[in-house]
XYZ file of N, CA and C in Angstrom:
195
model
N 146.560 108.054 91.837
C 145.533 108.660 92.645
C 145.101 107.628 93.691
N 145.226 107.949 95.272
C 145.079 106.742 96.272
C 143.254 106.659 95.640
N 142.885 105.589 96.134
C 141.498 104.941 96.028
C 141.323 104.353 94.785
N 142.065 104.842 93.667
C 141.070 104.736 92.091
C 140.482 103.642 92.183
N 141.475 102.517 92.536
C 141.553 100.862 92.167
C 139.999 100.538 92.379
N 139.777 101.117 93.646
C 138.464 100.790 94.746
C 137.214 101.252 93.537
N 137.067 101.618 92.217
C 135.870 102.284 91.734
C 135.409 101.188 90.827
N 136.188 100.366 90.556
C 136.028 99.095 89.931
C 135.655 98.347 90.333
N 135.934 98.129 91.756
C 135.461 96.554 92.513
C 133.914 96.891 93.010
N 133.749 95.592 92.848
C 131.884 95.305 93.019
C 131.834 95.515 94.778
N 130.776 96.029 94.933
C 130.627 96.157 96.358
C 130.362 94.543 97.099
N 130.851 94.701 98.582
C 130.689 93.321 99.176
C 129.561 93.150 99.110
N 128.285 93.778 99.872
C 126.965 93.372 99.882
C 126.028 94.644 99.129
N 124.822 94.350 99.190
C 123.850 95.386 99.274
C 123.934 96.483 100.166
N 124.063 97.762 99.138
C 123.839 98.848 100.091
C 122.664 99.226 100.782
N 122.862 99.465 102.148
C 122.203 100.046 102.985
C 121.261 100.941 102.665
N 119.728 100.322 103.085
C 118.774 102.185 102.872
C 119.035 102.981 103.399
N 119.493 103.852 102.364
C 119.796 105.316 103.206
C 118.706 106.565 102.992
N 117.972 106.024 102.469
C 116.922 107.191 102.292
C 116.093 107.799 104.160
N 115.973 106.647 104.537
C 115.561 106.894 105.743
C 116.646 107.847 106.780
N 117.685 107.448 106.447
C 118.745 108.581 107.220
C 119.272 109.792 106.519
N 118.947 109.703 105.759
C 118.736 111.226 104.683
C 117.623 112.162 105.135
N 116.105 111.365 105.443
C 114.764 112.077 105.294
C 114.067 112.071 106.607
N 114.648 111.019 106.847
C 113.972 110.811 108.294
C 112.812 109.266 107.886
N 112.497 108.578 108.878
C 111.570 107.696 108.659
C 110.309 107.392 108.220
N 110.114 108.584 108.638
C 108.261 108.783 108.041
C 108.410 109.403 106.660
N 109.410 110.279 106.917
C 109.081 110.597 105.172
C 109.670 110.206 104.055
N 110.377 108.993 104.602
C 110.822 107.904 103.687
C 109.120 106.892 103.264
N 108.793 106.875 104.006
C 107.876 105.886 103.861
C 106.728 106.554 103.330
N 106.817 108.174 103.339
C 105.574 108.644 102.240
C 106.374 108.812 101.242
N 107.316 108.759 100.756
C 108.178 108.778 99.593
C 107.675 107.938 98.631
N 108.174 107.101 99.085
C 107.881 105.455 98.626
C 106.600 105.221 98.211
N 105.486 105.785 99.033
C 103.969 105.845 98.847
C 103.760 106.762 98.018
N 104.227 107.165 97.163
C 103.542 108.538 96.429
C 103.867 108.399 95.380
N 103.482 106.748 94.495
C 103.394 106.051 93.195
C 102.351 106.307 92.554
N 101.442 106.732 93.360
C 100.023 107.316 92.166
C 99.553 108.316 92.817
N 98.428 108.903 92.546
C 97.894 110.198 93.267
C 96.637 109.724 94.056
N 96.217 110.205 95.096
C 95.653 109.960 96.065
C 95.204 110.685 97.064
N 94.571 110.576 97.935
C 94.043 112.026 98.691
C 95.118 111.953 100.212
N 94.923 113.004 101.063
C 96.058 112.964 102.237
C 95.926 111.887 102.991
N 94.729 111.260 103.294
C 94.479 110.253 104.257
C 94.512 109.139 103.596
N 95.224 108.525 102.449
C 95.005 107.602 101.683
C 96.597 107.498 102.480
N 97.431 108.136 102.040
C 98.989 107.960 102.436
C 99.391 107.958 104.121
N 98.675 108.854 105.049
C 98.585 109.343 106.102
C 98.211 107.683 106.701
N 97.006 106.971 106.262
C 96.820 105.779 107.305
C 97.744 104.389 106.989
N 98.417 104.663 105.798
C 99.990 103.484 104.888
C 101.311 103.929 105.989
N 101.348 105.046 106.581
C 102.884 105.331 107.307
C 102.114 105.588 109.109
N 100.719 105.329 109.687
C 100.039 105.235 110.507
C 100.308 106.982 111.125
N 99.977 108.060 110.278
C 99.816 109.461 110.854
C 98.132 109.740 110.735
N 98.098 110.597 111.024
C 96.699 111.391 110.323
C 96.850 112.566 109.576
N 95.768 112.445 108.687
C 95.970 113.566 107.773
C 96.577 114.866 108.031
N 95.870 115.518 109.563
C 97.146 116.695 110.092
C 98.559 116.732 110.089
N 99.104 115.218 110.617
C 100.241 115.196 110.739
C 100.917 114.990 108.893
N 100.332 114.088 108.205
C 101.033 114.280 106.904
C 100.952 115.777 106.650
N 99.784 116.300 106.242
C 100.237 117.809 106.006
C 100.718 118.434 106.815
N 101.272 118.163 108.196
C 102.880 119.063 108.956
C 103.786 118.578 107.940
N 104.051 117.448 107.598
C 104.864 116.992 107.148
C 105.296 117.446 105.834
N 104.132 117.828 105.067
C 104.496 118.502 103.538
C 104.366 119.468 103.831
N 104.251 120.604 104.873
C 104.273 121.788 104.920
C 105.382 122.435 105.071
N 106.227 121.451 106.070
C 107.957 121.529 106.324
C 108.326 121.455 104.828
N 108.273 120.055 104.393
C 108.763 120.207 102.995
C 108.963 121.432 102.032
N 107.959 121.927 101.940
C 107.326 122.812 101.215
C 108.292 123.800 101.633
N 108.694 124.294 102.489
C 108.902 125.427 103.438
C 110.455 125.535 103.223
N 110.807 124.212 103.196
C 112.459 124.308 103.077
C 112.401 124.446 100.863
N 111.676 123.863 100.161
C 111.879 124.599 98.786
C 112.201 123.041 98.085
């Protein structure tokens, strides 16, 4: 099977964050922030939005499921 060999070997370096190119930037960084519970503007002024804009942001979420 071409590749197998390759599943064994240790990677050269550290992989790349890819969460941010998965989610996008901001909502990588409320990701990451959402280790305890907290109110909208607690997370909203840690990634520099305002509370409107975090809740656009979980509303999309929400919206896609």
């Amino acid at each position: 099977m071409p590749g197998a060999g390759s599943l064994w070997r240790e990677r050269a370096g550290p992989a790349a964050d890819e969460l941010p190119a998965l989610v996008g930037p901001v909502r990588a960084r409320l990701l990451r922030a959402l280790d305890r519970p907290m109110t909208m503007s607690m997370p909203a002024a840690g990634v520099h939005l305002g509370p409107s804009g975090l809740t656009r942001h979980r509303d999309r979420r929400g919206a896609r499921g």
